[in-house]
Amino acid sequence: LTNIFKIVLILNAAPLVAFVAVAAIDSVFGAIGMVAVYRMNGFSVRAWRMSVTRARELLSESWPLMLSGTLIIVYLKIDQVMLGRMLGLAAVGIYSTAVRISEVWYFVPVIITTSVFPALIRSKGHGKDVYYGRLQQLFDLLAGLALALAFAMTFAARPLMHVLYGERFAGAGQILVIHIWAGLFVFVKAALNSWSINEGHVKFVFASNLVGAVVNVVMNLFLIPVYGGVGAAVATVVSYGAAGYLICFFYRKSLGMARMITLAFIVPVRAVAWLAAGRGRGSSG
């Protein structure tokens, strides 16, 4: 409903403050909706009781995640801010057009990870081999989807941008060809973050996002003045790779995740080898 209202505001050239008000209203009605569903399921907000001790425990456990949320905003959007400051709004317009197409898929790993992770956690009761075997399957699934999307978009990006936005945004095609590969690290990091939180490695989540933010800012400083939006896209891919993969090699407890993610990146090769081995056994039989 709020998105429909936003369209009405756009068509009527409403001021910026109107869109801010709609965003606030959206949050308010979302909260009201959650309370309503909570009551419909037989619970009552009036039954809540405050525990200072529990609040302190939650705060001590969650502060790295709260700071991580801020850092995620930094390294997701700082490229557009820096691009605008260095090259102007026209460059941002072309770049953001490509980024919207690239990032539209980022809800997929969140949905998949949120759906399967409770069952994955329960599998720990069957032993570490089962648990880590299923975790590897999750990494394989996410990496396989991201690779399929990235390969497809690599060939389709330029004609797609031309069809959707016309000749004025032709430069966005090249940016999309590069930026789409950042999704590979976004997909696997969704599972990596869930593993980190479940195992209590919340400071690792914070460290990974800090590394991503720093790498993104530094690389943008050097690449944007020379390569423009293409440089910003390269910085995005490298920073996402640092935050979602390379960081695993520098933390002892995440070395196993580094191995799993590496195996996930070569899942097409592993699939071909598995099929070839199956045919070989069939021929022998």
PDB file of C-alpha atoms in Angstrom:
ATOM      1  CA  LEU A   1       0.000   0.000   0.000  1.00  0.00           C
ATOM      2  CA  THR A   2       2.806   2.408   0.823  1.00  0.00           C
ATOM      3  CA  ASN A   3       4.517   1.618  -2.481  1.00  0.00           C
ATOM      4  CA  ILE A   4       1.302   2.469  -4.320  1.00  0.00           C
ATOM      5  CA  PHE A   5       1.163   5.717  -2.384  1.00  0.00           C
ATOM      6  CA  LYS A   6       4.776   6.436  -3.355  1.00  0.00           C
ATOM      7  CA  ILE A   7       3.836   6.037  -7.013  1.00  0.00           C
ATOM      8  CA  VAL A   8       1.034   8.570  -6.504  1.00  0.00           C
ATOM      9  CA  LEU A   9       3.550  10.961  -4.937  1.00  0.00           C
ATOM     10  CA  ILE A  10       5.944  10.503  -7.860  1.00  0.00           C
ATOM     11  CA  LEU A  11       3.226  11.163 -10.421  1.00  0.00           C
ATOM     12  CA  ASN A  12       2.283  14.333  -8.568  1.00  0.00           C
ATOM     13  CA  ALA A  13       5.888  15.531  -8.158  1.00  0.00           C
ATOM     14  CA  ALA A  14       5.569  15.559  -4.364  1.00  0.00           C
ATOM     15  CA  PRO A  15       8.386  17.042  -2.255  1.00  0.00           C
ATOM     16  CA  LEU A  16      11.038  14.828  -0.668  1.00  0.00           C
ATOM     17  CA  VAL A  17       9.583  15.230   2.816  1.00  0.00           C
ATOM     18  CA  ALA A  18       6.399  13.488   1.650  1.00  0.00           C
ATOM     19  CA  PHE A  19       8.372  10.349   0.810  1.00  0.00           C
ATOM     20  CA  VAL A  20      10.065  10.476   4.215  1.00  0.00           C
ATOM     21  CA  ALA A  21       6.643  10.681   5.845  1.00  0.00           C
ATOM     22  CA  VAL A  22       5.451   7.647   3.884  1.00  0.00           C
ATOM     23  CA  ALA A  23       8.503   5.680   5.047  1.00  0.00           C
ATOM     24  CA  ALA A  24       7.695   6.576   8.659  1.00  0.00           C
ATOM     25  CA  ILE A  25       4.054   5.603   8.225  1.00  0.00           C
ATOM     26  CA  ASP A  26       5.148   2.303   6.682  1.00  0.00           C
ATOM     27  CA  SER A  27       7.203   1.486   9.804  1.00  0.00           C
ATOM     28  CA  VAL A  28       4.340   2.435  12.131  1.00  0.00           C
ATOM     29  CA  PHE A  29       1.766   0.285  10.336  1.00  0.00           C
ATOM     30  CA  GLY A  30       4.283  -2.573  10.124  1.00  0.00           C
ATOM     31  CA  ALA A  31       4.654  -2.474  13.907  1.00  0.00           C
ATOM     32  CA  ILE A  32       0.884  -2.332  14.395  1.00  0.00           C
ATOM     33  CA  GLY A  33       0.523  -5.325  12.103  1.00  0.00           C
ATOM     34  CA  MET A  34       3.023  -7.362  14.103  1.00  0.00           C
ATOM     35  CA  VAL A  35       1.239  -6.572  17.362  1.00  0.00           C
ATOM     36  CA  ALA A  36      -2.079  -7.559  15.780  1.00  0.00           C
ATOM     37  CA  VAL A  37      -0.728 -10.910  14.560  1.00  0.00           C
ATOM     38  CA  TYR A  38       0.895 -11.448  17.971  1.00  0.00           C
ATOM     39  CA  ARG A  39      -2.503 -11.023  19.664  1.00  0.00           C
ATOM     40  CA  MET A  40      -4.229 -13.232  17.085  1.00  0.00           C
ATOM     41  CA  ASN A  41      -1.857 -16.041  18.065  1.00  0.00           C
ATOM     42  CA  GLY A  42      -2.953 -15.848  21.690  1.00  0.00           C
ATOM     43  CA  PHE A  43      -0.207 -13.647  23.143  1.00  0.00           C
ATOM     44  CA  SER A  44      -0.454 -10.302  24.915  1.00  0.00           C
ATOM     45  CA  VAL A  45       1.969  -7.401  25.053  1.00  0.00           C
ATOM     46  CA  ARG A  46       0.641  -6.624  28.545  1.00  0.00           C
ATOM     47  CA  ALA A  47       2.147  -9.880  29.780  1.00  0.00           C
ATOM     48  CA  TRP A  48       5.668  -8.642  28.992  1.00  0.00           C
ATOM     49  CA  ARG A  49       7.974  -8.041  31.954  1.00  0.00           C
ATOM     50  CA  MET A  50      11.302  -6.249  31.891  1.00  0.00           C
ATOM     51  CA  SER A  51      14.514  -7.977  32.968  1.00  0.00           C
ATOM     52  CA  VAL A  52      17.493  -5.650  33.342  1.00  0.00           C
ATOM     53  CA  THR A  53      19.845  -8.608  33.602  1.00  0.00           C
ATOM     54  CA  ARG A  54      18.567 -10.138  30.381  1.00  0.00           C
ATOM     55  CA  ALA A  55      18.687  -6.751  28.651  1.00  0.00           C
ATOM     56  CA  ARG A  56      22.349  -6.389  29.579  1.00  0.00           C
ATOM     57  CA  GLU A  57      23.089  -9.900  28.319  1.00  0.00           C
ATOM     58  CA  LEU A  58      21.398  -9.199  24.987  1.00  0.00           C
ATOM     59  CA  LEU A  59      23.195  -5.871  24.611  1.00  0.00           C
ATOM     60  CA  SER A  60      26.586  -7.420  25.335  1.00  0.00           C
ATOM     61  CA  GLU A  61      25.910 -10.135  22.754  1.00  0.00           C
ATOM     62  CA  SER A  62      24.388  -7.927  20.081  1.00  0.00           C
ATOM     63  CA  TRP A  63      26.485  -4.751  19.949  1.00  0.00           C
ATOM     64  CA  PRO A  64      28.801  -6.198  17.261  1.00  0.00           C
ATOM     65  CA  LEU A  65      25.733  -6.975  15.149  1.00  0.00           C
ATOM     66  CA  MET A  66      24.316  -3.464  15.605  1.00  0.00           C
ATOM     67  CA  LEU A  67      27.604  -1.930  14.476  1.00  0.00           C
ATOM     68  CA  SER A  68      27.710  -4.453  11.640  1.00  0.00           C
ATOM     69  CA  GLY A  69      24.373  -3.141  10.401  1.00  0.00           C
ATOM     70  CA  THR A  70      25.859   0.339  10.149  1.00  0.00           C
ATOM     71  CA  LEU A  71      28.937  -0.966   8.336  1.00  0.00           C
ATOM     72  CA  ILE A  72      26.760  -2.878   5.859  1.00  0.00           C
ATOM     73  CA  ILE A  73      25.019   0.374   4.948  1.00  0.00           C
ATOM     74  CA  VAL A  74      28.449   1.974   4.461  1.00  0.00           C
ATOM     75  CA  TYR A  75      29.856  -0.589   2.089  1.00  0.00           C
ATOM     76  CA  LEU A  76      26.565  -1.112   0.252  1.00  0.00           C
ATOM     77  CA  LYS A  77      26.016   2.578  -0.542  1.00  0.00           C
ATOM     78  CA  ILE A  78      29.314   4.421  -0.074  1.00  0.00           C
ATOM     79  CA  ASP A  79      30.258   3.771  -3.697  1.00  0.00           C
ATOM     80  CA  GLN A  80      27.300   5.833  -4.924  1.00  0.00           C
ATOM     81  CA  VAL A  81      28.012   8.616  -2.436  1.00  0.00           C
ATOM     82  CA  MET A  82      31.682   8.815  -3.444  1.00  0.00           C
ATOM     83  CA  LEU A  83      30.828   8.554  -7.124  1.00  0.00           C
ATOM     84  CA  GLY A  84      28.466  11.500  -6.799  1.00  0.00           C
ATOM     85  CA  ARG A  85      31.033  13.598  -4.935  1.00  0.00           C
ATOM     86  CA  MET A  86      33.802  12.863  -7.436  1.00  0.00           C
ATOM     87  CA  LEU A  87      32.027  12.692 -10.791  1.00  0.00           C
ATOM     88  CA  GLY A  88      28.564  14.191 -10.308  1.00  0.00           C
ATOM     89  CA  LEU A  89      24.955  13.051 -10.333  1.00  0.00           C
ATOM     90  CA  ALA A  90      24.977  11.897 -13.961  1.00  0.00           C
ATOM     91  CA  ALA A  91      27.569   9.237 -13.136  1.00  0.00           C
ATOM     92  CA  VAL A  92      25.540   8.173 -10.100  1.00  0.00           C
ATOM     93  CA  GLY A  93      22.419   7.837 -12.242  1.00  0.00           C
ATOM     94  CA  ILE A  94      24.090   5.477 -14.698  1.00  0.00           C
ATOM     95  CA  TYR A  95      25.793   3.498 -11.941  1.00  0.00           C
ATOM     96  CA  SER A  96      22.698   3.161  -9.718  1.00  0.00           C
ATOM     97  CA  THR A  97      20.687   1.918 -12.699  1.00  0.00           C
ATOM     98  CA  ALA A  98      23.056  -1.035 -13.056  1.00  0.00           C
ATOM     99  CA  VAL A  99      23.232  -1.604  -9.307  1.00  0.00           C
ATOM    100  CA  ARG A 100      19.449  -1.862  -8.990  1.00  0.00           C
ATOM    101  CA  ILE A 101      19.390  -4.714 -11.503  1.00  0.00           C
ATOM    102  CA  SER A 102      22.321  -6.400  -9.778  1.00  0.00           C
ATOM    103  CA  GLU A 103      20.975  -6.079  -6.227  1.00  0.00           C
ATOM    104  CA  VAL A 104      17.380  -7.038  -7.002  1.00  0.00           C
ATOM    105  CA  TRP A 105      18.392 -10.670  -6.430  1.00  0.00           C
ATOM    106  CA  TYR A 106      19.832 -10.155  -2.944  1.00  0.00           C
ATOM    107  CA  PHE A 107      16.598 -11.236  -1.245  1.00  0.00           C
ATOM    108  CA  VAL A 108      17.067 -14.788  -2.586  1.00  0.00           C
ATOM    109  CA  PRO A 109      19.887 -15.928  -0.240  1.00  0.00           C
ATOM    110  CA  VAL A 110      18.115 -14.346   2.733  1.00  0.00           C
ATOM    111  CA  ILE A 111      14.934 -16.311   2.033  1.00  0.00           C
ATOM    112  CA  ILE A 112      16.798 -19.574   1.428  1.00  0.00           C
ATOM    113  CA  THR A 113      19.043 -19.253   4.479  1.00  0.00           C
ATOM    114  CA  THR A 114      16.198 -18.204   6.767  1.00  0.00           C
ATOM    115  CA  SER A 115      14.100 -21.131   5.552  1.00  0.00           C
ATOM    116  CA  VAL A 116      16.632 -23.944   5.868  1.00  0.00           C
ATOM    117  CA  PHE A 117      18.800 -22.856   8.769  1.00  0.00           C
ATOM    118  CA  PRO A 118      16.481 -24.020  11.599  1.00  0.00           C
ATOM    119  CA  ALA A 119      16.544 -27.540  10.143  1.00  0.00           C
ATOM    120  CA  LEU A 120      20.283 -27.212   9.629  1.00  0.00           C
ATOM    121  CA  ILE A 121      20.794 -26.355  13.292  1.00  0.00           C
ATOM    122  CA  ARG A 122      18.698 -29.326  14.347  1.00  0.00           C
ATOM    123  CA  SER A 123      20.978 -31.556  12.274  1.00  0.00           C
ATOM    124  CA  LYS A 124      23.767 -30.869  14.792  1.00  0.00           C
ATOM    125  CA  GLY A 125      22.045 -33.426  16.976  1.00  0.00           C
ATOM    126  CA  HIS A 126      22.970 -36.075  14.400  1.00  0.00           C
ATOM    127  CA  GLY A 127      26.685 -35.318  14.628  1.00  0.00           C
ATOM    128  CA  LYS A 128      29.168 -32.863  13.148  1.00  0.00           C
ATOM    129  CA  ASP A 129      29.541 -34.796   9.896  1.00  0.00           C
ATOM    130  CA  VAL A 130      25.852 -34.469   9.125  1.00  0.00           C
ATOM    131  CA  TYR A 131      25.768 -30.830  10.226  1.00  0.00           C
ATOM    132  CA  TYR A 132      28.749 -29.722   8.152  1.00  0.00           C
ATOM    133  CA  GLY A 133      27.677 -31.869   5.229  1.00  0.00           C
ATOM    134  CA  ARG A 134      24.338 -30.050   5.078  1.00  0.00           C
ATOM    135  CA  LEU A 135      26.060 -26.709   5.576  1.00  0.00           C
ATOM    136  CA  GLN A 136      28.202 -27.506   2.549  1.00  0.00           C
ATOM    137  CA  GLN A 137      25.036 -28.283   0.593  1.00  0.00           C
ATOM    138  CA  LEU A 138      23.681 -24.851   1.541  1.00  0.00           C
ATOM    139  CA  PHE A 139      26.866 -23.129   0.381  1.00  0.00           C
ATOM    140  CA  ASP A 140      26.768 -25.161  -2.841  1.00  0.00           C
ATOM    141  CA  LEU A 141      23.153 -24.198  -3.514  1.00  0.00           C
ATOM    142  CA  LEU A 142      23.736 -20.488  -2.908  1.00  0.00           C
ATOM    143  CA  ALA A 143      26.966 -20.371  -4.904  1.00  0.00           C
ATOM    144  CA  GLY A 144      25.406 -22.360  -7.751  1.00  0.00           C
ATOM    145  CA  LEU A 145      22.482 -19.950  -8.015  1.00  0.00           C
ATOM    146  CA  ALA A 146      24.782 -16.922  -7.865  1.00  0.00           C
ATOM    147  CA  LEU A 147      27.118 -18.340 -10.522  1.00  0.00           C
ATOM    148  CA  ALA A 148      24.229 -19.160 -12.851  1.00  0.00           C
ATOM    149  CA  LEU A 149      22.862 -15.637 -12.443  1.00  0.00           C
ATOM    150  CA  ALA A 150      26.273 -14.001 -12.889  1.00  0.00           C
ATOM    151  CA  PHE A 151      27.106 -15.972 -16.049  1.00  0.00           C
ATOM    152  CA  ALA A 152      23.699 -15.261 -17.564  1.00  0.00           C
ATOM    153  CA  MET A 153      23.863 -11.554 -16.771  1.00  0.00           C
ATOM    154  CA  THR A 154      27.428 -11.280 -18.078  1.00  0.00           C
ATOM    155  CA  PHE A 155      26.121 -11.985 -21.568  1.00  0.00           C
ATOM    156  CA  ALA A 156      22.705 -10.332 -21.202  1.00  0.00           C
ATOM    157  CA  ALA A 157      23.656  -7.138 -19.324  1.00  0.00           C
ATOM    158  CA  ARG A 158      24.400  -4.835 -22.256  1.00  0.00           C
ATOM    159  CA  PRO A 159      21.364  -5.692 -24.409  1.00  0.00           C
ATOM    160  CA  LEU A 160      19.153  -5.753 -21.305  1.00  0.00           C
ATOM    161  CA  MET A 161      20.160  -2.260 -20.209  1.00  0.00           C
ATOM    162  CA  HIS A 162      19.703  -0.986 -23.761  1.00  0.00           C
ATOM    163  CA  VAL A 163      16.173  -2.414 -23.933  1.00  0.00           C
ATOM    164  CA  LEU A 164      15.151  -1.214 -20.468  1.00  0.00           C
ATOM    165  CA  TYR A 165      16.710   2.244 -20.403  1.00  0.00           C
ATOM    166  CA  GLY A 166      17.815   3.165 -23.903  1.00  0.00           C
ATOM    167  CA  GLU A 167      21.039   4.451 -25.391  1.00  0.00           C
ATOM    168  CA  ARG A 168      21.606   7.093 -22.688  1.00  0.00           C
ATOM    169  CA  PHE A 169      22.298   4.341 -20.152  1.00  0.00           C
ATOM    170  CA  ALA A 170      24.445   2.173 -22.408  1.00  0.00           C
ATOM    171  CA  GLY A 171      27.383   2.603 -20.026  1.00  0.00           C
ATOM    172  CA  ALA A 172      25.406   0.877 -17.290  1.00  0.00           C
ATOM    173  CA  GLY A 173      25.717  -2.413 -19.158  1.00  0.00           C
ATOM    174  CA  GLN A 174      29.465  -2.641 -18.608  1.00  0.00           C
ATOM    175  CA  ILE A 175      29.016  -1.735 -14.945  1.00  0.00           C
ATOM    176  CA  LEU A 176      26.373  -4.453 -14.540  1.00  0.00           C
ATOM    177  CA  VAL A 177      28.658  -7.068 -16.122  1.00  0.00           C
ATOM    178  CA  ILE A 178      31.144  -6.444 -13.299  1.00  0.00           C
ATOM    179  CA  HIS A 179      28.823  -5.642 -10.399  1.00  0.00           C
ATOM    180  CA  ILE A 180      26.714  -8.774 -10.842  1.00  0.00           C
ATOM    181  CA  TRP A 181      29.690 -10.872  -9.662  1.00  0.00           C
ATOM    182  CA  ALA A 182      29.468  -9.239  -6.239  1.00  0.00           C
ATOM    183  CA  GLY A 183      26.320 -11.321  -5.795  1.00  0.00           C
ATOM    184  CA  LEU A 184      28.435 -14.468  -5.548  1.00  0.00           C
ATOM    185  CA  PHE A 185      29.892 -13.231  -2.259  1.00  0.00           C
ATOM    186  CA  VAL A 186      26.577 -11.795  -1.066  1.00  0.00           C
ATOM    187  CA  PHE A 187      24.909 -15.182  -1.515  1.00  0.00           C
ATOM    188  CA  VAL A 188      27.519 -17.197   0.386  1.00  0.00           C
ATOM    189  CA  LYS A 189      27.852 -14.531   3.091  1.00  0.00           C
ATOM    190  CA  ALA A 190      24.188 -15.003   3.993  1.00  0.00           C
ATOM    191  CA  ALA A 191      24.991 -18.565   5.074  1.00  0.00           C
ATOM    192  CA  LEU A 192      28.313 -17.508   6.587  1.00  0.00           C
ATOM    193  CA  ASN A 193      26.598 -14.907   8.786  1.00  0.00           C
ATOM    194  CA  SER A 194      24.004 -17.418   9.960  1.00  0.00           C
ATOM    195  CA  TRP A 195      26.759 -19.888  10.871  1.00  0.00           C
ATOM    196  CA  SER A 196      28.695 -17.156  12.687  1.00  0.00           C
ATOM    197  CA  ILE A 197      25.711 -16.067  14.768  1.00  0.00           C
ATOM    198  CA  ASN A 198      24.687 -19.630  15.575  1.00  0.00           C
ATOM    199  CA  GLU A 199      28.211 -20.486  16.716  1.00  0.00           C
ATOM    200  CA  GLY A 200      28.508 -17.283  18.746  1.00  0.00           C
ATOM    201  CA  HIS A 201      31.102 -15.617  16.511  1.00  0.00           C
ATOM    202  CA  VAL A 202      29.330 -12.248  16.394  1.00  0.00           C
ATOM    203  CA  LYS A 203      32.612 -10.335  16.555  1.00  0.00           C
ATOM    204  CA  PHE A 204      33.663 -12.147  13.397  1.00  0.00           C
ATOM    205  CA  VAL A 205      30.548 -10.777  11.664  1.00  0.00           C
ATOM    206  CA  PHE A 206      31.528  -7.286  12.797  1.00  0.00           C
ATOM    207  CA  ALA A 207      35.144  -7.755  11.670  1.00  0.00           C
ATOM    208  CA  SER A 208      34.095  -9.014   8.242  1.00  0.00           C
ATOM    209  CA  ASN A 209      31.816  -6.037   7.637  1.00  0.00           C
ATOM    210  CA  LEU A 210      34.482  -3.628   8.897  1.00  0.00           C
ATOM    211  CA  VAL A 211      36.967  -5.089   6.426  1.00  0.00           C
ATOM    212  CA  GLY A 212      34.408  -4.795   3.624  1.00  0.00           C
ATOM    213  CA  ALA A 213      33.682  -1.150   4.439  1.00  0.00           C
ATOM    214  CA  VAL A 214      37.361  -0.151   4.669  1.00  0.00           C
ATOM    215  CA  VAL A 215      38.344  -1.960   1.464  1.00  0.00           C
ATOM    216  CA  ASN A 216      35.410  -0.416  -0.399  1.00  0.00           C
ATOM    217  CA  VAL A 217      36.231   3.146   0.660  1.00  0.00           C
ATOM    218  CA  VAL A 218      39.963   2.829  -0.058  1.00  0.00           C
ATOM    219  CA  MET A 219      39.493   1.201  -3.459  1.00  0.00           C
ATOM    220  CA  ASN A 220      36.860   3.736  -4.477  1.00  0.00           C
ATOM    221  CA  LEU A 221      39.264   6.572  -3.641  1.00  0.00           C
ATOM    222  CA  PHE A 222      41.765   5.181  -6.134  1.00  0.00           C
ATOM    223  CA  LEU A 223      39.512   3.662  -8.815  1.00  0.00           C
ATOM    224  CA  ILE A 224      36.653   6.142  -9.238  1.00  0.00           C
ATOM    225  CA  PRO A 225      38.807   9.099 -10.413  1.00  0.00           C
ATOM    226  CA  VAL A 226      40.399   6.893 -13.098  1.00  0.00           C
ATOM    227  CA  TYR A 227      37.668   4.445 -14.137  1.00  0.00           C
ATOM    228  CA  GLY A 228      34.434   6.077 -12.927  1.00  0.00           C
ATOM    229  CA  GLY A 229      31.475   3.762 -12.408  1.00  0.00           C
ATOM    230  CA  VAL A 230      33.412   0.746 -13.669  1.00  0.00           C
ATOM    231  CA  GLY A 231      36.008   1.369 -10.965  1.00  0.00           C
ATOM    232  CA  ALA A 232      33.274   1.593  -8.329  1.00  0.00           C
ATOM    233  CA  ALA A 233      31.876  -1.744  -9.519  1.00  0.00           C
ATOM    234  CA  VAL A 234      35.314  -3.368  -9.266  1.00  0.00           C
ATOM    235  CA  ALA A 235      35.713  -1.938  -5.750  1.00  0.00           C
ATOM    236  CA  THR A 236      32.343  -3.408  -4.802  1.00  0.00           C
ATOM    237  CA  VAL A 237      33.231  -6.904  -6.015  1.00  0.00           C
ATOM    238  CA  VAL A 238      36.614  -6.867  -4.253  1.00  0.00           C
ATOM    239  CA  SER A 239      35.217  -5.491  -0.978  1.00  0.00           C
ATOM    240  CA  TYR A 240      32.353  -8.010  -0.938  1.00  0.00           C
ATOM    241  CA  GLY A 241      34.876 -10.766  -1.637  1.00  0.00           C
ATOM    242  CA  ALA A 242      37.043  -9.573   1.243  1.00  0.00           C
ATOM    243  CA  ALA A 243      34.072  -9.441   3.637  1.00  0.00           C
ATOM    244  CA  GLY A 244      32.418 -12.691   2.589  1.00  0.00           C
ATOM    245  CA  TYR A 245      35.363 -14.943   1.725  1.00  0.00           C
ATOM    246  CA  LEU A 246      38.944 -13.736   2.241  1.00  0.00           C
ATOM    247  CA  ILE A 247      38.309 -12.795   5.875  1.00  0.00           C
ATOM    248  CA  CYS A 248      37.665 -16.473   6.621  1.00  0.00           C
ATOM    249  CA  PHE A 249      41.341 -17.277   6.052  1.00  0.00           C
ATOM    250  CA  PHE A 250      42.422 -14.907   8.846  1.00  0.00           C
ATOM    251  CA  TYR A 251      40.239 -16.291  11.659  1.00  0.00           C
ATOM    252  CA  ARG A 252      41.159 -19.718  12.977  1.00  0.00           C
ATOM    253  CA  LYS A 253      37.600 -20.821  13.698  1.00  0.00           C
ATOM    254  CA  SER A 254      36.395 -19.880  10.207  1.00  0.00           C
ATOM    255  CA  LEU A 255      39.053 -21.792   8.250  1.00  0.00           C
ATOM    256  CA  GLY A 256      36.566 -24.605   7.780  1.00  0.00           C
ATOM    257  CA  MET A 257      34.120 -22.117   6.265  1.00  0.00           C
ATOM    258  CA  ALA A 258      36.861 -20.886   3.910  1.00  0.00           C
ATOM    259  CA  ARG A 259      37.269 -24.437   2.657  1.00  0.00           C
ATOM    260  CA  MET A 260      33.513 -24.910   2.247  1.00  0.00           C
ATOM    261  CA  ILE A 261      33.088 -21.655   0.347  1.00  0.00           C
ATOM    262  CA  THR A 262      36.039 -22.516  -1.909  1.00  0.00           C
ATOM    263  CA  LEU A 263      34.401 -25.846  -2.721  1.00  0.00           C
ATOM    264  CA  ALA A 264      31.107 -24.037  -3.344  1.00  0.00           C
ATOM    265  CA  PHE A 265      32.777 -21.706  -5.860  1.00  0.00           C
ATOM    266  CA  ILE A 266      33.814 -24.700  -7.962  1.00  0.00           C
ATOM    267  CA  VAL A 267      30.469 -26.469  -7.641  1.00  0.00           C
ATOM    268  CA  PRO A 268      30.034 -26.647 -11.473  1.00  0.00           C
ATOM    269  CA  VAL A 269      33.378 -28.447 -11.782  1.00  0.00           C
ATOM    270  CA  ARG A 270      32.452 -30.780  -8.921  1.00  0.00           C
ATOM    271  CA  ALA A 271      29.094 -31.501 -10.546  1.00  0.00           C
ATOM    272  CA  VAL A 272      30.735 -32.403 -13.862  1.00  0.00           C
ATOM    273  CA  ALA A 273      33.278 -34.620 -12.072  1.00  0.00           C
ATOM    274  CA  TRP A 274      30.471 -36.334 -10.139  1.00  0.00           C
ATOM    275  CA  LEU A 275      28.517 -37.004 -13.335  1.00  0.00           C
ATOM    276  CA  ALA A 276      31.630 -38.314 -15.072  1.00  0.00           C
ATOM    277  CA  ALA A 277      32.380 -40.617 -12.147  1.00  0.00           C
ATOM    278  CA  GLY A 278      28.794 -41.878 -12.201  1.00  0.00           C
ATOM    279  CA  ARG A 279      29.015 -42.689 -15.903  1.00  0.00           C
ATOM    280  CA  GLY A 280      32.320 -44.438 -15.316  1.00  0.00           C
ATOM    281  CA  ARG A 281      30.798 -46.655 -12.668  1.00  0.00           C
ATOM    282  CA  GLY A 282      27.847 -47.343 -14.961  1.00  0.00           C
ATOM    283  CA  SER A 283      30.147 -48.411 -17.813  1.00  0.00           C
ATOM    284  CA  SER A 284      32.110 -50.686 -15.498  1.00  0.00           C
ATOM    285  CA  GLY A 285      28.904 -52.272 -14.283  1.00  0.00           C
TER     286      GLY A 285
END
